[in-house]
CSV table of C-alpha atoms in Angstrom, one decimal:
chain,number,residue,atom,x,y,z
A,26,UNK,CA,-22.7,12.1,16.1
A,27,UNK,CA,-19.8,13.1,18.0
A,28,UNK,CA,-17.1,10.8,18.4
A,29,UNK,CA,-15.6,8.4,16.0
A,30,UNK,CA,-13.0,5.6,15.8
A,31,UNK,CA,-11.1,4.6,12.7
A,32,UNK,CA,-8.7,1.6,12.3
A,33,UNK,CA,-7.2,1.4,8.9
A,34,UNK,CA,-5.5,-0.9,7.0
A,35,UNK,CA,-2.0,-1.6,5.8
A,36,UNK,CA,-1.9,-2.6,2.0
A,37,UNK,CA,1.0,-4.3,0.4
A,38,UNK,CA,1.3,-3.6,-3.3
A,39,UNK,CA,2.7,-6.5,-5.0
A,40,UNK,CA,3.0,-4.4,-8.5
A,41,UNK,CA,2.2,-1.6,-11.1
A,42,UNK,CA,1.2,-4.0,-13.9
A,43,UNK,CA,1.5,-1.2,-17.2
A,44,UNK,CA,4.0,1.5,-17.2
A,45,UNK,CA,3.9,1.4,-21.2
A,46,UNK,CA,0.9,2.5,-22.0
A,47,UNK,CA,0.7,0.8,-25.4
A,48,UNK,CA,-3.1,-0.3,-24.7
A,49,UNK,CA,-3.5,2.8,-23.6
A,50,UNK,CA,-4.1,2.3,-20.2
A,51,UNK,CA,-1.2,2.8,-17.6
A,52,UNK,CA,0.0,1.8,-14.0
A,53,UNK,CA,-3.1,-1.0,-12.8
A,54,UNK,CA,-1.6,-3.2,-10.3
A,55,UNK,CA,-2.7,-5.8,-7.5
A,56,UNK,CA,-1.9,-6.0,-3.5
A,57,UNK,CA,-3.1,-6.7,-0.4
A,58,UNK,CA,-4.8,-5.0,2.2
A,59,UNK,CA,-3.4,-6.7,5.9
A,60,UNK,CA,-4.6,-6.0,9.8
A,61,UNK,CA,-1.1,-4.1,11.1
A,62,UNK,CA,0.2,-1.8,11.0
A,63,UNK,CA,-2.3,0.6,11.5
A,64,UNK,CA,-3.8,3.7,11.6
A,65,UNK,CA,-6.2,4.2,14.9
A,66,UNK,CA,-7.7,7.6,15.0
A,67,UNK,CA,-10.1,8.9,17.8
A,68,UNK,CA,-11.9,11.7,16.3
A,69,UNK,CA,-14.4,14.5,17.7
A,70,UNK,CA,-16.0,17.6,16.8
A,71,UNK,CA,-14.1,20.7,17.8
A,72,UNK,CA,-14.2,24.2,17.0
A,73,UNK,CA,-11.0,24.3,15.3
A,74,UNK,CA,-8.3,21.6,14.3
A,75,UNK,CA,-6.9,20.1,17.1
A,76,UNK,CA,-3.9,17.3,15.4
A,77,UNK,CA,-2.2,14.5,18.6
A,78,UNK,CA,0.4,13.3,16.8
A,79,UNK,CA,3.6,13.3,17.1
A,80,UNK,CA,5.2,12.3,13.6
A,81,UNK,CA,1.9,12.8,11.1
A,82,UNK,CA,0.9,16.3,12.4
A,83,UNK,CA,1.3,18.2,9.4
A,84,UNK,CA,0.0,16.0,6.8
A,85,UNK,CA,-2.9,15.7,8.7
A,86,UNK,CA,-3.3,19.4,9.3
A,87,UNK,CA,-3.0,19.8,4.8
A,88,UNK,CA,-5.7,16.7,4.6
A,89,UNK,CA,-8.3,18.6,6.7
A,90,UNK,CA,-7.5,21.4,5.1
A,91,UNK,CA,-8.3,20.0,1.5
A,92,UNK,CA,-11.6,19.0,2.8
A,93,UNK,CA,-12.5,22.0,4.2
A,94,UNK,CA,-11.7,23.4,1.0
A,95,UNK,CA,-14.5,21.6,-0.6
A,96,UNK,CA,-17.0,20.6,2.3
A,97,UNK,CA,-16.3,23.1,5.3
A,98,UNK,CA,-16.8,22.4,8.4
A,99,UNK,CA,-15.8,24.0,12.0
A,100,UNK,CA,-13.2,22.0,13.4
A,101,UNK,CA,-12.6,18.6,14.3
A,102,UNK,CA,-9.9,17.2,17.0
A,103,UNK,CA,-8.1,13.8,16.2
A,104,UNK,CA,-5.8,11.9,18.4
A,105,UNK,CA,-3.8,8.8,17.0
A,106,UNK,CA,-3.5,5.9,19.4
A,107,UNK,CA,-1.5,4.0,16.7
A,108,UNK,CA,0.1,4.6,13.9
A,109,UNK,CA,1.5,3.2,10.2
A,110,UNK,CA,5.5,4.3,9.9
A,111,UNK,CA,6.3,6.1,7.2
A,112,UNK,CA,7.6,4.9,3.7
A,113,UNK,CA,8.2,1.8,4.3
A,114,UNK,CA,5.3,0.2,1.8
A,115,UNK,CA,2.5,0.0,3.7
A,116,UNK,CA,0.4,3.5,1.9
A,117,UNK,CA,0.7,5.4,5.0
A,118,UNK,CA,-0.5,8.7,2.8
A,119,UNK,CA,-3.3,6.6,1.7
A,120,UNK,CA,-4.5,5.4,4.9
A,121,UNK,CA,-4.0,8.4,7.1
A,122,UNK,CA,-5.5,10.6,4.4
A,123,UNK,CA,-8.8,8.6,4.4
A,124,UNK,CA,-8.7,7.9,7.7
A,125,UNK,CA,-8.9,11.5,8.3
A,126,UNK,CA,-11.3,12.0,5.8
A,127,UNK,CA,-13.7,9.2,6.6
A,128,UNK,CA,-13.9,10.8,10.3
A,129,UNK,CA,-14.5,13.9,9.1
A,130,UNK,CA,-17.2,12.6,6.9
A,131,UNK,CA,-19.3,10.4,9.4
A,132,UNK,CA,-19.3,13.3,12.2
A,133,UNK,CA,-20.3,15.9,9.9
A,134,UNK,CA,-22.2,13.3,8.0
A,135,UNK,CA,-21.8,14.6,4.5
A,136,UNK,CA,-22.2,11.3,2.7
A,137,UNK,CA,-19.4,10.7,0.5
A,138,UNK,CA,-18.2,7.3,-0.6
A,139,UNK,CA,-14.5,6.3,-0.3
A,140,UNK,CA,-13.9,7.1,-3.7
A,141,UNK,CA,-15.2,10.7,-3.5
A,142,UNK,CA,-12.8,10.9,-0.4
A,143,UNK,CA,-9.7,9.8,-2.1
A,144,UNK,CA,-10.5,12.2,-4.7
A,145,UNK,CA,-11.2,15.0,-2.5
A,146,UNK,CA,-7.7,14.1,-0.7
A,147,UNK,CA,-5.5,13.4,-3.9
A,148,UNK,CA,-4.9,9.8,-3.6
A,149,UNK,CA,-5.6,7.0,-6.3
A,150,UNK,CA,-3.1,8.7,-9.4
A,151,UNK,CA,-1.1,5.9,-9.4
A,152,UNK,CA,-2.5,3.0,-7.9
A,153,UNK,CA,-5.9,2.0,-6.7
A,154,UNK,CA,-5.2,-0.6,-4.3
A,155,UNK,CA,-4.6,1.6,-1.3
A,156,UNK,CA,-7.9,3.0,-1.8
A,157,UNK,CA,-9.9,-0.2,-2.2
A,158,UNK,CA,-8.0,-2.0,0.8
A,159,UNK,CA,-9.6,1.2,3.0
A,160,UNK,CA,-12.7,0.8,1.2
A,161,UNK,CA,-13.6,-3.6,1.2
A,162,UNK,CA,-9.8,-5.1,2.4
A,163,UNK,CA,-9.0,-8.2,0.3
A,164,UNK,CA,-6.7,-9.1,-2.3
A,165,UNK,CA,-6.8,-6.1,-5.1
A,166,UNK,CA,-6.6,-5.9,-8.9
A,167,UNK,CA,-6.7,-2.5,-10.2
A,168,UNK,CA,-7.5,-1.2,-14.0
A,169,UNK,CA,-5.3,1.3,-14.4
A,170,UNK,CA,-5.7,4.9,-16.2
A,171,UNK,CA,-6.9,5.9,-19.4
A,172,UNK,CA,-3.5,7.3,-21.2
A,173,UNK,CA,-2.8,9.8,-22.2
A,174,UNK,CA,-6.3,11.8,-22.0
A,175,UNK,CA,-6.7,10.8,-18.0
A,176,UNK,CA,-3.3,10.4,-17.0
A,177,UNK,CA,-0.5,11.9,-19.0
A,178,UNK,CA,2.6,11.1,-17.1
A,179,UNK,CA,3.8,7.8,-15.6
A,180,UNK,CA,4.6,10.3,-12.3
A,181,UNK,CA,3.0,9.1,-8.8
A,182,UNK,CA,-0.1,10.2,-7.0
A,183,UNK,CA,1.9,13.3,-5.5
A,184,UNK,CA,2.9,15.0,-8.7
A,185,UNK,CA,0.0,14.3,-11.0
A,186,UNK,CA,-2.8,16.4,-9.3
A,187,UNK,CA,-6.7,15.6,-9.6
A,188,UNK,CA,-6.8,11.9,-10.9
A,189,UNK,CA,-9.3,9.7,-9.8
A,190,UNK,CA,-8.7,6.4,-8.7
A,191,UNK,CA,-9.0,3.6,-11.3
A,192,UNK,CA,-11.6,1.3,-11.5
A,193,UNK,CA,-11.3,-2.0,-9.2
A,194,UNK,CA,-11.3,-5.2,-11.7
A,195,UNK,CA,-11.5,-7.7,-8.9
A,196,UNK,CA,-11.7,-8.2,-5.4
A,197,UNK,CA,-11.3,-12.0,-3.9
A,198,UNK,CA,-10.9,-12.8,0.0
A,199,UNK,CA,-6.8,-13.6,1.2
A,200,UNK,CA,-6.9,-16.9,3.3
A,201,UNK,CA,-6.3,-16.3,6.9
A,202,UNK,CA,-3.2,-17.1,7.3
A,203,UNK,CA,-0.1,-15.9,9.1
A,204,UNK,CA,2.0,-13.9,7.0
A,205,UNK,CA,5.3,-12.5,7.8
A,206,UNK,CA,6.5,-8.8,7.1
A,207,UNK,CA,10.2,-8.4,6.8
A,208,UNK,CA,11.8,-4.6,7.2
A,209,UNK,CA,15.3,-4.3,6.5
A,210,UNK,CA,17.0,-1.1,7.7
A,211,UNK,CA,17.7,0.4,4.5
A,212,UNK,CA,17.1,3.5,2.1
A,213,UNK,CA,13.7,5.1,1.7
A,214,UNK,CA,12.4,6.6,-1.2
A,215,UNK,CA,9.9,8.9,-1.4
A,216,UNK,CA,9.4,12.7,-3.4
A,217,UNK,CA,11.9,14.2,-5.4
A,218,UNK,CA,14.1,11.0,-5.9
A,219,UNK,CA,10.6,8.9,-6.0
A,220,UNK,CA,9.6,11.2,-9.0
A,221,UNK,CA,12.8,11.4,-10.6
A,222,UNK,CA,13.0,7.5,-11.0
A,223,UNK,CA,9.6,7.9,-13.0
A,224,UNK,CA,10.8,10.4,-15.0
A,225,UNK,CA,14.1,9.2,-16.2
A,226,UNK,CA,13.2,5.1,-16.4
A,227,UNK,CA,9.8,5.3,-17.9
A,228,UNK,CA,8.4,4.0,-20.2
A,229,UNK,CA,9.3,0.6,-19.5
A,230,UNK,CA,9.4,-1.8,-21.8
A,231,UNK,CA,6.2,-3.9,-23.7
A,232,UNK,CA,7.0,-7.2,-22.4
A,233,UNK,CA,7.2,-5.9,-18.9
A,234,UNK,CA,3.9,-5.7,-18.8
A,235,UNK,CA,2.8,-8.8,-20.6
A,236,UNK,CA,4.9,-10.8,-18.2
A,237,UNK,CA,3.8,-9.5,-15.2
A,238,UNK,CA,-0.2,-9.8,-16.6
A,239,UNK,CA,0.4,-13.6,-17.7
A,240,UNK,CA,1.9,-14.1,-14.0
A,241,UNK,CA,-0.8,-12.5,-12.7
A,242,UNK,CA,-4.1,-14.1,-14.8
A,243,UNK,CA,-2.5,-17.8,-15.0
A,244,UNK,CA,-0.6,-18.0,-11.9
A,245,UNK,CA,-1.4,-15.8,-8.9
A,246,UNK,CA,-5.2,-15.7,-9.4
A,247,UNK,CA,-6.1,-19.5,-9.7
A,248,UNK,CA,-3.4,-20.1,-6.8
A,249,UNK,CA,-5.2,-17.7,-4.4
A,250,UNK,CA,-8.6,-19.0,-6.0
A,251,UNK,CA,-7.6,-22.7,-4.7
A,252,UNK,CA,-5.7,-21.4,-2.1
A,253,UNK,CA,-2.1,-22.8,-3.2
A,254,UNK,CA,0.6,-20.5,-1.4
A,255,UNK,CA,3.7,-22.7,-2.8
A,256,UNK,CA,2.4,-21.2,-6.4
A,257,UNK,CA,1.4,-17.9,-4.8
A,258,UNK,CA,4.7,-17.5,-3.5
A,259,UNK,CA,6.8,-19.0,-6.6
A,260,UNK,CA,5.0,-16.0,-8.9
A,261,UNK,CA,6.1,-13.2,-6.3
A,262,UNK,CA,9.4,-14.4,-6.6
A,263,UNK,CA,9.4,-14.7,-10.1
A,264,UNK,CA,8.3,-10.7,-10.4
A,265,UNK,CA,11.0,-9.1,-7.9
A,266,UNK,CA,13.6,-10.2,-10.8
A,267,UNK,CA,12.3,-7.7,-13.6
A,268,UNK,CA,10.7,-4.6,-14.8
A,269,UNK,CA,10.0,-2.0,-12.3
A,270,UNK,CA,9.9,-4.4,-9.4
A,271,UNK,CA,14.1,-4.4,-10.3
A,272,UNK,CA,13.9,-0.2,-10.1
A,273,UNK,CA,12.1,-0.6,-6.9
A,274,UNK,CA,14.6,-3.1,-4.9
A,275,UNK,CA,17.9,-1.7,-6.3
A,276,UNK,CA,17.2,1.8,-5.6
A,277,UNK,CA,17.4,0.8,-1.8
A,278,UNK,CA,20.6,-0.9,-1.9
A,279,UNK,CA,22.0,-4.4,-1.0
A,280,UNK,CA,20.5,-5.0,2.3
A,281,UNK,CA,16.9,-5.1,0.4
A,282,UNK,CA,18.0,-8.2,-1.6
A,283,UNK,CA,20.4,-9.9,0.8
A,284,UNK,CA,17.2,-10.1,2.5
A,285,UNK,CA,15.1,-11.8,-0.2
A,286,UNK,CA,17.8,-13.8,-1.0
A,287,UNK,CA,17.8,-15.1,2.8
A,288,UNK,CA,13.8,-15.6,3.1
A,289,UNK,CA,14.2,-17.8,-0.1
A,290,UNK,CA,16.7,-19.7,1.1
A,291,UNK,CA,15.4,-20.1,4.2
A,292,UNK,CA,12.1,-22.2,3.3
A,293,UNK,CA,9.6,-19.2,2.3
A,294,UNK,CA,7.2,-19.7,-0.5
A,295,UNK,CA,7.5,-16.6,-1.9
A,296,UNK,CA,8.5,-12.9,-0.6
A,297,UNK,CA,7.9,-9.9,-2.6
A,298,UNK,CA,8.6,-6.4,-1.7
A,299,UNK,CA,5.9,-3.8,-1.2
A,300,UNK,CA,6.0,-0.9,-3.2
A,301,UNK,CA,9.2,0.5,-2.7
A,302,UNK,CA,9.6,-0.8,0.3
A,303,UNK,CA,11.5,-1.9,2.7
A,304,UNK,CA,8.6,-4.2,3.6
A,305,UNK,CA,8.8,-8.0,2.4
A,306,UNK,CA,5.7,-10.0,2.9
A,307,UNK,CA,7.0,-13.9,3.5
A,308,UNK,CA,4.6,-16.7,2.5
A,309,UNK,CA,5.9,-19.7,4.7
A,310,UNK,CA,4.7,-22.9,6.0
A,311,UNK,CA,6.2,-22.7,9.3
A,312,UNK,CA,5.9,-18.5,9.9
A,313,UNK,CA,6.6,-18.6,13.8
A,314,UNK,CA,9.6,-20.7,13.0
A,315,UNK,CA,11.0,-18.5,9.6
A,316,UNK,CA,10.6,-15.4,12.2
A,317,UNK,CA,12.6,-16.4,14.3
A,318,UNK,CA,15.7,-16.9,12.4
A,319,UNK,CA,14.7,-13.7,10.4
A,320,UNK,CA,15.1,-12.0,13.6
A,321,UNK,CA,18.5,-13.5,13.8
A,322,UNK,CA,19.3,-12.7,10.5
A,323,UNK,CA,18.5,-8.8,10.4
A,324,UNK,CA,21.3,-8.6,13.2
A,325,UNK,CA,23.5,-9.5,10.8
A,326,UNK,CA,22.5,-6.8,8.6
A,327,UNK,CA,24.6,-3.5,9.0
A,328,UNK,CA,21.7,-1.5,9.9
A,329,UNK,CA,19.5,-4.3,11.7
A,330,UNK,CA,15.9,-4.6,10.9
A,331,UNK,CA,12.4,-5.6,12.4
A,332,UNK,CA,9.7,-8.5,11.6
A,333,UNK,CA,6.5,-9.1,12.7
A,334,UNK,CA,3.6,-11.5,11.9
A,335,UNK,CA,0.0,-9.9,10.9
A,336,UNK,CA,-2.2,-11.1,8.4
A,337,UNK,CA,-5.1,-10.0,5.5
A,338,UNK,CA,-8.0,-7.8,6.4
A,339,UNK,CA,-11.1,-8.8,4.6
A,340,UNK,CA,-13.2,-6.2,5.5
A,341,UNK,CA,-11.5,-2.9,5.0
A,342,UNK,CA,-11.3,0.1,7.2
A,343,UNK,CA,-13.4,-0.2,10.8
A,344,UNK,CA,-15.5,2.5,11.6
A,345,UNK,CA,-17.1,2.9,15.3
A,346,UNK,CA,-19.6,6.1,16.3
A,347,UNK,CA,-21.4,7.7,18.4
């Protein structure tokens, strides 16, 4: 085998469920892997590391290196005909590191499973869904850690070293439908200032986590089960008004909320915020329509913003050799 093509996912990550740890268990949560953006990667053997990219080049330089740390091989040379931005919620690190790795590991054919990759690469400490979406696609529900004897910190997957992924609890397929994805031009956050939100507002509180497990075991799975999106989209508007979903949209500023604010009032569903965004997904009846005047909207916006439609991947990660 000489050549291989991957084409990621994107996954959306609706919510940590547990940053209390009273069970002792912490972080679990539940998203959604979708078709774009995405990571396409051309890889072939090479004699040494040969990185096209403009914006990912070093992180993809330090990913092959960790797995030539542990499974050595020659060289490899990867060119990336698309690409996910950058903190803006969609698990870039995620995807691009197991992009790289799962290239790596069908030319050199060592075997390994997605899991042993995200190990190998560092991902999974917090969350897990960014390493199932890669791995099956789907809607997500992870388990969380074992606290305080696997995980000892609430910290994310950069600062907590060799954690393996939690286990996955379920997997259902997303209906395909359109779904909208709503960027307003706002703050990012990311390392230090990432790490120092952890720090200084966990633990959260008890009932954070009881709330956000009720909303997810009585509310979101039956309505995805029977396929009601007016319910779906009611419970992700219920959880960006508490707990850590609050931490997440405040730390970006107004423009993150004047946003949600506008998608409700316009006729969505739902819209919840990925990660720490800025990426909404928009659950709507009319999606072409509610784009439209979203694209009007972000104008309005001091910084602007961008939308575009996509919708859930089912099948994880594509991989095409030979």
């Amino acid at each position: 085998m000489h050549h291989v093509e991957i084409t990621t996912v994107s996954r959306l990550h609706f919510s940590l469920l547990d940053l209390n740890g009273a069970l002792g268990r912490i972080d679990g949560g539940f998203g959604l892997a979708i078709a774009k953006p995405n990571f396409q990667i051309i890889a072939e053997r090479a004699t040494n590391i040969d990185v096209a990219t403009s914006v990912y080049r070093e992180r993809a330089i330090a990913v092959l290196h960790q797995l030539q740390q542990t499974y050595p091989f020659p060289g490899i040379k990867l060119t990336f005909e698309s690409e996910i931005p950058m903190h803006c919620g969609f698990g870039s690190g995620t995807q691009l590191s197991l992009g790289i790795a799962q290239a790596v590991n069908m030319l050199y054919q060592f075997g390994l499973s997605v899991r042993e990759l995200a190990q190998i690469v560092g991902r999974g400490g917090t969350s897990g869904i960014g390493v199932a979406a890669f791995d099956t696609g789907g809607f997500i529900v992870d388990g969380g850690h074992r606290y305080p004897e696997q995980k000892a910190s609430f910290l994310p997957s950069s600062a907590v070293g060799d954690i393996p992924p939690p286990p996955i609890l379920l997997r259902y397929a997303f209906p395909e439908l359109p779904l909208l994805i709503v960027m307003p031009n706002c703050s990012r956050i990311y390392g230090d200032a990432e790490i120092e939100l952890f720090r200084t507002l966990c633990p959260q509180p008890e009932w954070v986590a009881q709330k956000l497990s009720h909303i997810l075991l009585l509310q979101i799975l039956p309505a995805l089960i029977e396929r009601d999106m007016n319910t779906l989209g009611e419970a992700l508007n219920d959880i960006q008004t508490f707990g850590w979903k609050r931490v997440e949209i405040d730390a970006q500023g107004p423009e993150l909320q004047l946003t949600l604010d506008y998608l409700r009032d316009s006729g969505a569903f739902g819209a919840g915020v990925s990660s720490w965004g800025p990426a909404i997904c928009v659950i709507a009846e009319d999606i072409h329509r509610l784009k439209q005047e979203t694209e009007a909207f972000l104008k309005t916006l001091p910084n602007g913003g961008t939308c575009f439609i996509t919708q859930a991947n089912n099948l994880g990660a594509s991989v095409v050799s030979s």
